[in-house]
mmCIF file with all atom_site columns, C-alpha atoms in Angstrom:
data_model
loop_
_atom_site.group_PDB
_atom_site.id
_atom_site.type_symbol
_atom_site.label_atom_id
_atom_site.label_alt_id
_atom_site.label_comp_id
_atom_site.label_asym_id
_atom_site.label_entity_id
_atom_site.label_seq_id
_atom_site.pdbx_PDB_ins_code
_atom_site.Cartn_x
_atom_site.Cartn_y
_atom_site.Cartn_z
_atom_site.occupancy
_atom_site.B_iso_or_equiv
_atom_site.pdbx_formal_charge
_atom_site.auth_seq_id
_atom_site.auth_comp_id
_atom_site.auth_asym_id
_atom_site.auth_atom_id
_atom_site.pdbx_PDB_model_num
ATOM 1   C CA . UNK A 1 1   ? 0.000   0.000   0.000  1.00 0.00 ? 27  UNK A CA 1
ATOM 2   C CA . UNK A 1 2   ? 2.848   2.389   0.796  1.00 0.00 ? 28  UNK A CA 1
ATOM 3   C CA . UNK A 1 3   ? 4.474   1.691   -2.570 1.00 0.00 ? 29  UNK A CA 1
ATOM 4   C CA . UNK A 1 4   ? 1.215   2.442   -4.365 1.00 0.00 ? 30  UNK A CA 1
ATOM 5   C CA . UNK A 1 5   ? 0.735   5.621   -2.334 1.00 0.00 ? 31  UNK A CA 1
ATOM 6   C CA . UNK A 1 6   ? 4.309   6.777   -2.993 1.00 0.00 ? 32  UNK A CA 1
ATOM 7   C CA . UNK A 1 7   ? 3.749   6.338   -6.715 1.00 0.00 ? 33  UNK A CA 1
ATOM 8   C CA . UNK A 1 8   ? 0.661   8.540   -6.526 1.00 0.00 ? 34  UNK A CA 1
ATOM 9   C CA . UNK A 1 9   ? 1.865   11.355  -4.262 1.00 0.00 ? 35  UNK A CA 1
ATOM 10  C CA . UNK A 1 10  ? 5.552   11.461  -5.149 1.00 0.00 ? 36  UNK A CA 1
ATOM 11  C CA . UNK A 1 11  ? 7.909   13.479  -3.000 1.00 0.00 ? 37  UNK A CA 1
ATOM 12  C CA . UNK A 1 12  ? 5.243   15.927  -1.809 1.00 0.00 ? 38  UNK A CA 1
ATOM 13  C CA . UNK A 1 13  ? 4.047   13.697  1.015  1.00 0.00 ? 39  UNK A CA 1
ATOM 14  C CA . UNK A 1 14  ? 6.124   11.846  3.570  1.00 0.00 ? 40  UNK A CA 1
ATOM 15  C CA . UNK A 1 15  ? 4.835   8.327   4.240  1.00 0.00 ? 41  UNK A CA 1
ATOM 16  C CA . UNK A 1 16  ? 5.841   5.771   6.880  1.00 0.00 ? 42  UNK A CA 1
ATOM 17  C CA . UNK A 1 17  ? 4.639   2.438   8.198  1.00 0.00 ? 43  UNK A CA 1
ATOM 18  C CA . UNK A 1 18  ? 3.460   2.657   11.797 1.00 0.00 ? 44  UNK A CA 1
ATOM 19  C CA . UNK A 1 19  ? 1.227   1.052   14.398 1.00 0.00 ? 45  UNK A CA 1
ATOM 20  C CA . UNK A 1 20  ? -1.875  3.212   14.929 1.00 0.00 ? 46  UNK A CA 1
ATOM 21  C CA . UNK A 1 21  ? -1.954  2.364   18.653 1.00 0.00 ? 47  UNK A CA 1
ATOM 22  C CA . UNK A 1 22  ? 1.768   2.992   19.266 1.00 0.00 ? 48  UNK A CA 1
ATOM 23  C CA . UNK A 1 23  ? 2.344   5.869   16.868 1.00 0.00 ? 49  UNK A CA 1
ATOM 24  C CA . UNK A 1 24  ? 5.427   8.022   17.494 1.00 0.00 ? 50  UNK A CA 1
ATOM 25  C CA . UNK A 1 25  ? 5.196   11.102  15.307 1.00 0.00 ? 51  UNK A CA 1
ATOM 26  C CA . UNK A 1 26  ? 8.424   12.608  16.628 1.00 0.00 ? 52  UNK A CA 1
ATOM 27  C CA . UNK A 1 27  ? 10.418  9.517   15.631 1.00 0.00 ? 53  UNK A CA 1
ATOM 28  C CA . UNK A 1 28  ? 8.762   8.987   12.250 1.00 0.00 ? 54  UNK A CA 1
ATOM 29  C CA . UNK A 1 29  ? 8.247   12.569  11.057 1.00 0.00 ? 55  UNK A CA 1
ATOM 30  C CA . UNK A 1 30  ? 10.330  14.703  13.446 1.00 0.00 ? 56  UNK A CA 1
ATOM 31  C CA . UNK A 1 31  ? 7.204   16.346  14.785 1.00 0.00 ? 57  UNK A CA 1
ATOM 32  C CA . UNK A 1 32  ? 4.931   15.380  17.635 1.00 0.00 ? 58  UNK A CA 1
ATOM 33  C CA . UNK A 1 33  ? 1.786   17.341  16.711 1.00 0.00 ? 59  UNK A CA 1
ATOM 34  C CA . UNK A 1 34  ? -0.224  17.545  13.495 1.00 0.00 ? 60  UNK A CA 1
ATOM 35  C CA . UNK A 1 35  ? -2.933  19.905  12.256 1.00 0.00 ? 61  UNK A CA 1
ATOM 36  C CA . UNK A 1 36  ? -4.910  17.153  10.515 1.00 0.00 ? 62  UNK A CA 1
ATOM 37  C CA . UNK A 1 37  ? -4.915  13.386  10.832 1.00 0.00 ? 63  UNK A CA 1
ATOM 38  C CA . UNK A 1 38  ? -6.892  11.233  8.398  1.00 0.00 ? 64  UNK A CA 1
ATOM 39  C CA . UNK A 1 39  ? -7.940  7.604   8.850  1.00 0.00 ? 65  UNK A CA 1
ATOM 40  C CA . UNK A 1 40  ? -9.645  6.295   5.739  1.00 0.00 ? 66  UNK A CA 1
ATOM 41  C CA . UNK A 1 41  ? -11.154 2.806   5.894  1.00 0.00 ? 67  UNK A CA 1
ATOM 42  C CA . UNK A 1 42  ? -8.540  1.802   8.451  1.00 0.00 ? 68  UNK A CA 1
ATOM 43  C CA . UNK A 1 43  ? -10.336 1.616   11.801 1.00 0.00 ? 69  UNK A CA 1
ATOM 44  C CA . UNK A 1 44  ? -12.312 -1.385  10.612 1.00 0.00 ? 70  UNK A CA 1
ATOM 45  C CA . UNK A 1 45  ? -9.027  -3.331  10.454 1.00 0.00 ? 71  UNK A CA 1
ATOM 46  C CA . UNK A 1 46  ? -7.509  -2.239  13.786 1.00 0.00 ? 72  UNK A CA 1
ATOM 47  C CA . UNK A 1 47  ? -8.426  -4.540  16.702 1.00 0.00 ? 73  UNK A CA 1
ATOM 48  C CA . UNK A 1 48  ? -8.049  -1.836  19.384 1.00 0.00 ? 74  UNK A CA 1
ATOM 49  C CA . UNK A 1 49  ? -9.550  0.896   17.238 1.00 0.00 ? 75  UNK A CA 1
ATOM 50  C CA . UNK A 1 50  ? -10.587 3.064   20.209 1.00 0.00 ? 76  UNK A CA 1
ATOM 51  C CA . UNK A 1 51  ? -6.908  3.218   21.251 1.00 0.00 ? 77  UNK A CA 1
ATOM 52  C CA . UNK A 1 52  ? -6.051  4.283   17.702 1.00 0.00 ? 78  UNK A CA 1
ATOM 53  C CA . UNK A 1 53  ? -8.566  7.140   17.983 1.00 0.00 ? 79  UNK A CA 1
ATOM 54  C CA . UNK A 1 54  ? -7.061  8.230   21.308 1.00 0.00 ? 80  UNK A CA 1
ATOM 55  C CA . UNK A 1 55  ? -3.513  8.038   19.947 1.00 0.00 ? 81  UNK A CA 1
ATOM 56  C CA . UNK A 1 56  ? -4.532  10.096  16.922 1.00 0.00 ? 82  UNK A CA 1
ATOM 57  C CA . UNK A 1 57  ? -6.068  12.802  19.106 1.00 0.00 ? 83  UNK A CA 1
ATOM 58  C CA . UNK A 1 58  ? -2.983  12.811  21.331 1.00 0.00 ? 84  UNK A CA 1
ATOM 59  C CA . UNK A 1 59  ? -0.967  13.798  18.257 1.00 0.00 ? 85  UNK A CA 1
ATOM 60  C CA . UNK A 1 60  ? -3.226  16.679  17.233 1.00 0.00 ? 86  UNK A CA 1
ATOM 61  C CA . UNK A 1 61  ? -2.023  20.238  17.643 1.00 0.00 ? 87  UNK A CA 1
ATOM 62  C CA . UNK A 1 62  ? -4.333  22.753  19.351 1.00 0.00 ? 88  UNK A CA 1
ATOM 63  C CA . UNK A 1 63  ? -7.177  23.453  16.930 1.00 0.00 ? 89  UNK A CA 1
ATOM 64  C CA . UNK A 1 64  ? -6.363  20.242  15.046 1.00 0.00 ? 90  UNK A CA 1
ATOM 65  C CA . UNK A 1 65  ? -8.826  17.816  13.501 1.00 0.00 ? 91  UNK A CA 1
ATOM 66  C CA . UNK A 1 66  ? -9.065  14.054  13.234 1.00 0.00 ? 92  UNK A CA 1
ATOM 67  C CA . UNK A 1 67  ? -11.014 12.924  10.150 1.00 0.00 ? 93  UNK A CA 1
ATOM 68  C CA . UNK A 1 68  ? -12.293 9.336   10.008 1.00 0.00 ? 94  UNK A CA 1
ATOM 69  C CA . UNK A 1 69  ? -14.022 7.608   7.106  1.00 0.00 ? 95  UNK A CA 1
ATOM 70  C CA . UNK A 1 70  ? -15.038 3.961   7.355  1.00 0.00 ? 96  UNK A CA 1
ATOM 71  C CA . UNK A 1 71  ? -17.731 1.403   6.607  1.00 0.00 ? 97  UNK A CA 1
ATOM 72  C CA . UNK A 1 72  ? -21.142 1.771   8.259  1.00 0.00 ? 98  UNK A CA 1
ATOM 73  C CA . UNK A 1 73  ? -24.312 -0.279  8.822  1.00 0.00 ? 99  UNK A CA 1
ATOM 74  C CA . UNK A 1 74  ? -25.641 -0.377  5.224  1.00 0.00 ? 100 UNK A CA 1
ATOM 75  C CA . UNK A 1 75  ? -29.059 0.660   6.597  1.00 0.00 ? 101 UNK A CA 1
ATOM 76  C CA . UNK A 1 76  ? -30.171 2.296   3.351  1.00 0.00 ? 102 UNK A CA 1
ATOM 77  C CA . UNK A 1 77  ? -29.322 -0.739  1.228  1.00 0.00 ? 103 UNK A CA 1
ATOM 78  C CA . UNK A 1 78  ? -31.211 -3.992  0.688  1.00 0.00 ? 104 UNK A CA 1
ATOM 79  C CA . UNK A 1 79  ? -30.654 -6.546  3.453  1.00 0.00 ? 105 UNK A CA 1
ATOM 80  C CA . UNK A 1 80  ? -28.900 -8.953  1.068  1.00 0.00 ? 106 UNK A CA 1
ATOM 81  C CA . UNK A 1 81  ? -26.385 -6.249  0.121  1.00 0.00 ? 107 UNK A CA 1
ATOM 82  C CA . UNK A 1 82  ? -25.380 -5.482  3.706  1.00 0.00 ? 108 UNK A CA 1
ATOM 83  C CA . UNK A 1 83  ? -25.079 -9.160  4.580  1.00 0.00 ? 109 UNK A CA 1
ATOM 84  C CA . UNK A 1 84  ? -23.043 -9.879  1.461  1.00 0.00 ? 110 UNK A CA 1
ATOM 85  C CA . UNK A 1 85  ? -20.729 -6.920  1.989  1.00 0.00 ? 111 UNK A CA 1
ATOM 86  C CA . UNK A 1 86  ? -20.125 -7.779  5.643  1.00 0.00 ? 112 UNK A CA 1
ATOM 87  C CA . UNK A 1 87  ? -19.418 -11.417 4.759  1.00 0.00 ? 113 UNK A CA 1
ATOM 88  C CA . UNK A 1 88  ? -16.960 -10.340 2.050  1.00 0.00 ? 114 UNK A CA 1
ATOM 89  C CA . UNK A 1 89  ? -15.261 -7.817  4.377  1.00 0.00 ? 115 UNK A CA 1
ATOM 90  C CA . UNK A 1 90  ? -14.871 -10.489 7.078  1.00 0.00 ? 116 UNK A CA 1
ATOM 91  C CA . UNK A 1 91  ? -12.691 -12.465 4.654  1.00 0.00 ? 117 UNK A CA 1
ATOM 92  C CA . UNK A 1 92  ? -10.171 -9.627  4.966  1.00 0.00 ? 118 UNK A CA 1
ATOM 93  C CA . UNK A 1 93  ? -10.555 -9.185  8.767  1.00 0.00 ? 119 UNK A CA 1
ATOM 94  C CA . UNK A 1 94  ? -12.557 -5.983  8.269  1.00 0.00 ? 120 UNK A CA 1
ATOM 95  C CA . UNK A 1 95  ? -15.191 -5.226  10.905 1.00 0.00 ? 121 UNK A CA 1
ATOM 96  C CA . UNK A 1 96  ? -17.326 -2.092  10.493 1.00 0.00 ? 122 UNK A CA 1
ATOM 97  C CA . UNK A 1 97  ? -17.226 0.022   13.671 1.00 0.00 ? 123 UNK A CA 1
ATOM 98  C CA . UNK A 1 98  ? -20.911 0.694   14.112 1.00 0.00 ? 124 UNK A CA 1
ATOM 99  C CA . UNK A 1 99  ? -20.403 2.682   17.309 1.00 0.00 ? 125 UNK A CA 1
ATOM 100 C CA . UNK A 1 100 ? -17.897 5.076   15.709 1.00 0.00 ? 126 UNK A CA 1
ATOM 101 C CA . UNK A 1 101 ? -20.048 8.125   16.432 1.00 0.00 ? 127 UNK A CA 1
ATOM 102 C CA . UNK A 1 102 ? -20.199 7.347   20.147 1.00 0.00 ? 128 UNK A CA 1
ATOM 103 C CA . UNK A 1 103 ? -16.459 6.582   20.253 1.00 0.00 ? 129 UNK A CA 1
ATOM 104 C CA . UNK A 1 104 ? -15.629 9.896   18.558 1.00 0.00 ? 130 UNK A CA 1
ATOM 105 C CA . UNK A 1 105 ? -17.840 11.756  21.039 1.00 0.00 ? 131 UNK A CA 1
ATOM 106 C CA . UNK A 1 106 ? -16.060 10.015  23.931 1.00 0.00 ? 132 UNK A CA 1
ATOM 107 C CA . UNK A 1 107 ? -12.596 10.848  22.608 1.00 0.00 ? 133 UNK A CA 1
ATOM 108 C CA . UNK A 1 108 ? -13.648 14.422  21.910 1.00 0.00 ? 134 UNK A CA 1
ATOM 109 C CA . UNK A 1 109 ? -14.967 14.813  25.464 1.00 0.00 ? 135 UNK A CA 1
ATOM 110 C CA . UNK A 1 110 ? -11.710 13.404  26.869 1.00 0.00 ? 136 UNK A CA 1
ATOM 111 C CA . UNK A 1 111 ? -9.698  15.987  24.920 1.00 0.00 ? 137 UNK A CA 1
ATOM 112 C CA . UNK A 1 112 ? -11.998 18.964  25.503 1.00 0.00 ? 138 UNK A CA 1
ATOM 113 C CA . UNK A 1 113 ? -13.039 18.996  21.867 1.00 0.00 ? 139 UNK A CA 1
ATOM 114 C CA . UNK A 1 114 ? -16.225 18.186  20.031 1.00 0.00 ? 140 UNK A CA 1
ATOM 115 C CA . UNK A 1 115 ? -17.193 15.588  17.451 1.00 0.00 ? 141 UNK A CA 1
ATOM 116 C CA . UNK A 1 116 ? -19.551 15.285  14.550 1.00 0.00 ? 142 UNK A CA 1
ATOM 117 C CA . UNK A 1 117 ? -20.436 12.199  12.563 1.00 0.00 ? 143 UNK A CA 1
ATOM 118 C CA . UNK A 1 118 ? -22.658 11.584  9.566  1.00 0.00 ? 144 UNK A CA 1
ATOM 119 C CA . UNK A 1 119 ? -23.774 8.704   7.411  1.00 0.00 ? 145 UNK A CA 1
ATOM 120 C CA . UNK A 1 120 ? -22.823 8.741   3.725  1.00 0.00 ? 146 UNK A CA 1
ATOM 121 C CA . UNK A 1 121 ? -24.196 6.934   0.698  1.00 0.00 ? 147 UNK A CA 1
ATOM 122 C CA . UNK A 1 122 ? -27.298 5.528   2.426  1.00 0.00 ? 148 UNK A CA 1
ATOM 123 C CA . UNK A 1 123 ? -25.224 4.108   5.267  1.00 0.00 ? 149 UNK A CA 1
ATOM 124 C CA . UNK A 1 124 ? -22.502 2.554   3.142  1.00 0.00 ? 150 UNK A CA 1
ATOM 125 C CA . UNK A 1 125 ? -19.926 4.599   5.036  1.00 0.00 ? 151 UNK A CA 1
ATOM 126 C CA . UNK A 1 126 ? -19.663 7.018   7.923  1.00 0.00 ? 152 UNK A CA 1
ATOM 127 C CA . UNK A 1 127 ? -17.585 10.160  8.274  1.00 0.00 ? 153 UNK A CA 1
ATOM 128 C CA . UNK A 1 128 ? -16.572 11.656  11.585 1.00 0.00 ? 154 UNK A CA 1
ATOM 129 C CA . UNK A 1 129 ? -14.466 14.561  12.732 1.00 0.00 ? 155 UNK A CA 1
ATOM 130 C CA . UNK A 1 130 ? -13.002 15.379  16.127 1.00 0.00 ? 156 UNK A CA 1
ATOM 131 C CA . UNK A 1 131 ? -12.181 19.078  16.514 1.00 0.00 ? 157 UNK A CA 1
ATOM 132 C CA . UNK A 1 132 ? -9.759  20.021  19.287 1.00 0.00 ? 158 UNK A CA 1
ATOM 133 C CA . UNK A 1 133 ? -9.996  23.447  20.876 1.00 0.00 ? 159 UNK A CA 1
ATOM 134 C CA . UNK A 1 134 ? -7.560  26.052  19.585 1.00 0.00 ? 160 UNK A CA 1
#
């Protein structure tokens, strides 16, 4: 995945392999705080995904934002579609985090920030943001 990403972004973006629950921004990128952190379709593959959210927020600068996009409950789709998608995702150890909204609110409260979360594409995915105070 990193090779594919490097080919797409070139030298404009610095990429590194890391553990989302043991992330060390100072070691990997020579900076400990970030203005924006993005997790796109990754939480559904991290066993301790709540720890990954907390670690991400711990690396946000004042006024920073954590953006999360991941699979949702498929509520707006036919039952057979949701069941089929979830069965297919399970083959790759992907588990939709259906309580993402609540988890983002919890992490936001712990950091003094606020969260917002919305469903996209009839519940195919969900998008959440944690905003830290400036």
